Amino acid sequence: EEAGEAREGVNIKAGRGGIVDVEFIAQGLTLEHGGSDPWLRVPNTLTALRRLRRRGHLPQAAYRDLAQAYLFLRHAESRLRIVHNISSNVLPNDPVQRRLLARRMGYPDDALGKAEDKLDRDLVLHTSAARRRFNDLFEVSIEESKT
């Protein structure tokens, strides 16, 4: 998976720590706890995460990481569609396209660095946090997650 992502670009929907991981956490915890608590049964991922946190099924730090990752990834997904005018979930490896996407997401070039480098930094930050929470919540070992 990682070698394929290196060639084609990072899949922000189905890749490690992507949108699907966050949605899976929300749906999995809702299934686990929603049988006895109908208030938890909502279709919106962010609302589900917030309600799971309020009921004590999701620690505050995990909620924060997952909500921030989800918002970042959905923002990237919508900007990616604007840049390419197609439905795509893969961040481009092409430097010109990556830069255009970073700029569309509001990253400036400044004394702190180039826009695309800031995008890449935040992408790693959010997807790593989401995947760590996924592994923590579902007790997936590193060996199991590589298969």
PDB file of C-alpha atoms in Angstrom:
ATOM      1  CA  GLU A   1       0.000   0.000   0.000  1.00  0.00           C
ATOM      2  CA  GLU A   2       2.666   2.534   0.976  1.00  0.00           C
ATOM      3  CA  ALA A   3       4.759   1.878  -2.158  1.00  0.00           C
ATOM      4  CA  GLY A   4       1.664   2.331  -4.316  1.00  0.00           C
ATOM      5  CA  GLU A   5       0.841   5.574  -2.537  1.00  0.00           C
ATOM      6  CA  ALA A   6       4.377   6.827  -3.134  1.00  0.00           C
ATOM      7  CA  ARG A   7       3.956   6.328  -6.895  1.00  0.00           C
ATOM      8  CA  GLU A   8       0.362   7.492  -7.273  1.00  0.00           C
ATOM      9  CA  GLY A   9      -0.050   9.946  -4.400  1.00  0.00           C
ATOM     10  CA  VAL A  10      -1.670   9.686  -0.990  1.00  0.00           C
ATOM     11  CA  ASN A  11      -5.252   8.448  -0.920  1.00  0.00           C
ATOM     12  CA  ILE A  12      -6.909  10.685   1.661  1.00  0.00           C
ATOM     13  CA  LYS A  13     -10.075   8.625   1.698  1.00  0.00           C
ATOM     14  CA  ALA A  14      -8.942   5.003   1.855  1.00  0.00           C
ATOM     15  CA  GLY A  15      -5.285   5.363   2.871  1.00  0.00           C
ATOM     16  CA  ARG A  16      -3.958   4.814   6.394  1.00  0.00           C
ATOM     17  CA  GLY A  17      -5.469   7.382   8.731  1.00  0.00           C
ATOM     18  CA  GLY A  18      -7.814   8.580   6.010  1.00  0.00           C
ATOM     19  CA  ILE A  19     -11.481   9.480   5.980  1.00  0.00           C
ATOM     20  CA  VAL A  20     -12.554   5.825   6.015  1.00  0.00           C
ATOM     21  CA  ASP A  21     -10.574   5.141   9.205  1.00  0.00           C
ATOM     22  CA  VAL A  22     -12.297   8.015  11.009  1.00  0.00           C
ATOM     23  CA  GLU A  23     -15.729   6.981   9.721  1.00  0.00           C
ATOM     24  CA  PHE A  24     -15.054   3.369  10.743  1.00  0.00           C
ATOM     25  CA  ILE A  25     -14.232   4.470  14.291  1.00  0.00           C
ATOM     26  CA  ALA A  26     -17.425   6.517  14.528  1.00  0.00           C
ATOM     27  CA  GLN A  27     -19.562   3.716  13.087  1.00  0.00           C
ATOM     28  CA  GLY A  28     -17.887   0.975  15.112  1.00  0.00           C
ATOM     29  CA  LEU A  29     -18.324   2.776  18.416  1.00  0.00           C
ATOM     30  CA  THR A  30     -21.884   3.716  17.489  1.00  0.00           C
ATOM     31  CA  LEU A  31     -22.674   0.057  16.811  1.00  0.00           C
ATOM     32  CA  GLU A  32     -21.031  -0.967  20.071  1.00  0.00           C
ATOM     33  CA  HIS A  33     -22.863   1.563  22.244  1.00  0.00           C
ATOM     34  CA  GLY A  34     -25.856   2.670  20.178  1.00  0.00           C
ATOM     35  CA  GLY A  35     -27.940  -0.429  20.815  1.00  0.00           C
ATOM     36  CA  SER A  36     -28.696   0.737  24.339  1.00  0.00           C
ATOM     37  CA  ASP A  37     -28.466   4.476  23.564  1.00  0.00           C
ATOM     38  CA  PRO A  38     -30.517   5.641  20.555  1.00  0.00           C
ATOM     39  CA  TRP A  39     -29.123   9.198  20.928  1.00  0.00           C
ATOM     40  CA  LEU A  40     -25.834   7.903  19.550  1.00  0.00           C
ATOM     41  CA  ARG A  41     -27.409   6.691  16.308  1.00  0.00           C
ATOM     42  CA  VAL A  42     -26.740   9.546  13.897  1.00  0.00           C
ATOM     43  CA  PRO A  43     -25.538   9.411  10.276  1.00  0.00           C
ATOM     44  CA  ASN A  44     -23.124  12.365  10.499  1.00  0.00           C
ATOM     45  CA  THR A  45     -19.561  11.365  11.417  1.00  0.00           C
ATOM     46  CA  LEU A  46     -18.663  14.522  13.355  1.00  0.00           C
ATOM     47  CA  THR A  47     -21.942  14.460  15.259  1.00  0.00           C
ATOM     48  CA  ALA A  48     -21.396  10.788  16.088  1.00  0.00           C
ATOM     49  CA  LEU A  49     -17.877  11.469  17.358  1.00  0.00           C
ATOM     50  CA  ARG A  50     -19.117  14.398  19.463  1.00  0.00           C
ATOM     51  CA  ARG A  51     -21.940  12.338  20.976  1.00  0.00           C
ATOM     52  CA  LEU A  52     -19.645   9.402  21.665  1.00  0.00           C
ATOM     53  CA  ARG A  53     -17.328  11.796  23.499  1.00  0.00           C
ATOM     54  CA  ARG A  54     -20.199  13.285  25.507  1.00  0.00           C
ATOM     55  CA  ARG A  55     -21.305   9.825  26.612  1.00  0.00           C
ATOM     56  CA  GLY A  56     -17.760   8.911  27.646  1.00  0.00           C
ATOM     57  CA  HIS A  57     -17.168   6.318  24.917  1.00  0.00           C
ATOM     58  CA  LEU A  58     -14.422   8.385  23.286  1.00  0.00           C
ATOM     59  CA  PRO A  59     -11.741  10.212  25.272  1.00  0.00           C
ATOM     60  CA  GLN A  60     -11.470  13.973  24.720  1.00  0.00           C
ATOM     61  CA  ALA A  61      -7.984  13.736  23.180  1.00  0.00           C
ATOM     62  CA  ALA A  62      -9.111  11.007  20.767  1.00  0.00           C
ATOM     63  CA  TYR A  63     -12.168  13.038  19.817  1.00  0.00           C
ATOM     64  CA  ARG A  64      -9.997  16.094  19.139  1.00  0.00           C
ATOM     65  CA  ASP A  65      -7.541  14.147  16.975  1.00  0.00           C
ATOM     66  CA  LEU A  66     -10.282  12.407  14.990  1.00  0.00           C
ATOM     67  CA  ALA A  67     -12.422  15.510  14.474  1.00  0.00           C
ATOM     68  CA  GLN A  68      -9.431  17.595  13.372  1.00  0.00           C
ATOM     69  CA  ALA A  69      -8.231  14.863  11.012  1.00  0.00           C
ATOM     70  CA  TYR A  70     -11.702  14.423   9.533  1.00  0.00           C
ATOM     71  CA  LEU A  71     -12.172  18.154   8.953  1.00  0.00           C
ATOM     72  CA  PHE A  72      -8.697  18.504   7.426  1.00  0.00           C
ATOM     73  CA  LEU A  73      -9.188  15.506   5.113  1.00  0.00           C
ATOM     74  CA  ARG A  74     -12.666  16.588   3.996  1.00  0.00           C
ATOM     75  CA  HIS A  75     -11.307  20.079   3.285  1.00  0.00           C
ATOM     76  CA  ALA A  76      -8.469  18.561   1.238  1.00  0.00           C
ATOM     77  CA  GLU A  77     -10.947  16.339  -0.603  1.00  0.00           C
ATOM     78  CA  SER A  78     -13.182  19.274  -1.552  1.00  0.00           C
ATOM     79  CA  ARG A  79     -10.231  21.400  -2.674  1.00  0.00           C
ATOM     80  CA  LEU A  80      -8.842  18.480  -4.650  1.00  0.00           C
ATOM     81  CA  ARG A  81     -12.113  18.289  -6.551  1.00  0.00           C
ATOM     82  CA  ILE A  82     -11.945  22.005  -7.285  1.00  0.00           C
ATOM     83  CA  VAL A  83      -8.331  21.818  -8.495  1.00  0.00           C
ATOM     84  CA  HIS A  84      -8.890  18.818 -10.761  1.00  0.00           C
ATOM     85  CA  ASN A  85     -12.583  19.288 -11.515  1.00  0.00           C
ATOM     86  CA  ILE A  86     -13.051  15.552 -10.946  1.00  0.00           C
ATOM     87  CA  SER A  87     -13.921  13.339  -8.027  1.00  0.00           C
ATOM     88  CA  SER A  88     -10.537  12.209  -6.783  1.00  0.00           C
ATOM     89  CA  ASN A  89      -9.292  11.155  -3.381  1.00  0.00           C
ATOM     90  CA  VAL A  90      -5.613  10.973  -4.289  1.00  0.00           C
ATOM     91  CA  LEU A  91      -3.320  13.883  -3.495  1.00  0.00           C
ATOM     92  CA  PRO A  92      -1.128  14.440  -6.533  1.00  0.00           C
ATOM     93  CA  ASN A  93       2.603  13.773  -6.428  1.00  0.00           C
ATOM     94  CA  ASP A  94       3.198  16.259  -9.244  1.00  0.00           C
ATOM     95  CA  PRO A  95       4.862  19.285  -7.571  1.00  0.00           C
ATOM     96  CA  VAL A  96       2.857  21.851  -9.545  1.00  0.00           C
ATOM     97  CA  GLN A  97      -0.459  20.163  -8.730  1.00  0.00           C
ATOM     98  CA  ARG A  98       0.535  19.647  -5.075  1.00  0.00           C
ATOM     99  CA  ARG A  99       1.426  23.332  -4.793  1.00  0.00           C
ATOM    100  CA  LEU A 100      -1.853  24.379  -6.398  1.00  0.00           C
ATOM    101  CA  LEU A 101      -3.775  22.209  -3.946  1.00  0.00           C
ATOM    102  CA  ALA A 102      -1.840  23.604  -0.972  1.00  0.00           C
ATOM    103  CA  ARG A 103      -2.578  27.147  -2.074  1.00  0.00           C
ATOM    104  CA  ARG A 104      -6.282  26.314  -2.537  1.00  0.00           C
ATOM    105  CA  MET A 105      -6.306  24.979   1.015  1.00  0.00           C
ATOM    106  CA  GLY A 106      -5.000  28.319   2.276  1.00  0.00           C
ATOM    107  CA  TYR A 107      -1.347  27.496   2.884  1.00  0.00           C
ATOM    108  CA  PRO A 108       0.895  30.488   2.153  1.00  0.00           C
ATOM    109  CA  ASP A 109       4.514  30.631   1.126  1.00  0.00           C
ATOM    110  CA  ASP A 110       6.290  32.560   3.853  1.00  0.00           C
ATOM    111  CA  ALA A 111       9.349  32.570   6.095  1.00  0.00           C
ATOM    112  CA  LEU A 112       8.127  29.305   7.643  1.00  0.00           C
ATOM    113  CA  GLY A 113       8.277  27.440   4.336  1.00  0.00           C
ATOM    114  CA  LYS A 114       6.581  26.528   1.100  1.00  0.00           C
ATOM    115  CA  ALA A 115       2.826  25.941   0.941  1.00  0.00           C
ATOM    116  CA  GLU A 116       3.146  22.351  -0.271  1.00  0.00           C
ATOM    117  CA  ASP A 117       5.577  21.480   2.542  1.00  0.00           C
ATOM    118  CA  LYS A 118       3.079  22.784   5.095  1.00  0.00           C
ATOM    119  CA  LEU A 119       0.330  20.717   3.475  1.00  0.00           C
ATOM    120  CA  ASP A 120       2.499  17.599   3.632  1.00  0.00           C
ATOM    121  CA  ARG A 121       3.375  18.260   7.294  1.00  0.00           C
ATOM    122  CA  ASP A 122      -0.281  18.622   8.275  1.00  0.00           C
ATOM    123  CA  LEU A 123      -1.256  15.592   6.207  1.00  0.00           C
ATOM    124  CA  VAL A 124       1.227  13.407   8.098  1.00  0.00           C
ATOM    125  CA  LEU A 125       0.160  14.937  11.416  1.00  0.00           C
ATOM    126  CA  HIS A 126      -3.544  14.243  10.881  1.00  0.00           C
ATOM    127  CA  THR A 127      -3.356  10.844   9.192  1.00  0.00           C
ATOM    128  CA  SER A 128      -0.851   9.591  11.782  1.00  0.00           C
ATOM    129  CA  ALA A 129      -3.087  10.753  14.628  1.00  0.00           C
ATOM    130  CA  ALA A 130      -6.181   9.173  13.072  1.00  0.00           C
ATOM    131  CA  ARG A 131      -4.407   5.864  12.461  1.00  0.00           C
ATOM    132  CA  ARG A 132      -2.967   5.849  15.989  1.00  0.00           C
ATOM    133  CA  ARG A 133      -6.480   6.361  17.406  1.00  0.00           C
ATOM    134  CA  PHE A 134      -7.806   3.618  15.122  1.00  0.00           C
ATOM    135  CA  ASN A 135      -5.144   1.233  16.401  1.00  0.00           C
ATOM    136  CA  ASP A 136      -5.710   2.279  20.026  1.00  0.00           C
ATOM    137  CA  LEU A 137      -9.478   1.927  19.880  1.00  0.00           C
ATOM    138  CA  PHE A 138      -9.549  -1.369  18.036  1.00  0.00           C
ATOM    139  CA  GLU A 139      -6.349  -2.768  19.567  1.00  0.00           C
ATOM    140  CA  VAL A 140      -4.788  -3.478  16.208  1.00  0.00           C
ATOM    141  CA  SER A 141      -1.129  -4.355  16.483  1.00  0.00           C
ATOM    142  CA  ILE A 142       1.404  -2.982  14.023  1.00  0.00           C
ATOM    143  CA  GLU A 143       1.937  -6.482  12.634  1.00  0.00           C
ATOM    144  CA  GLU A 144      -1.788  -6.985  12.019  1.00  0.00           C
ATOM    145  CA  SER A 145      -2.217  -3.584  10.357  1.00  0.00           C
ATOM    146  CA  LYS A 146       0.485  -4.410   7.777  1.00  0.00           C
ATOM    147  CA  THR A 147      -1.437  -7.395   6.409  1.00  0.00           C
TER     148      THR A 147
END
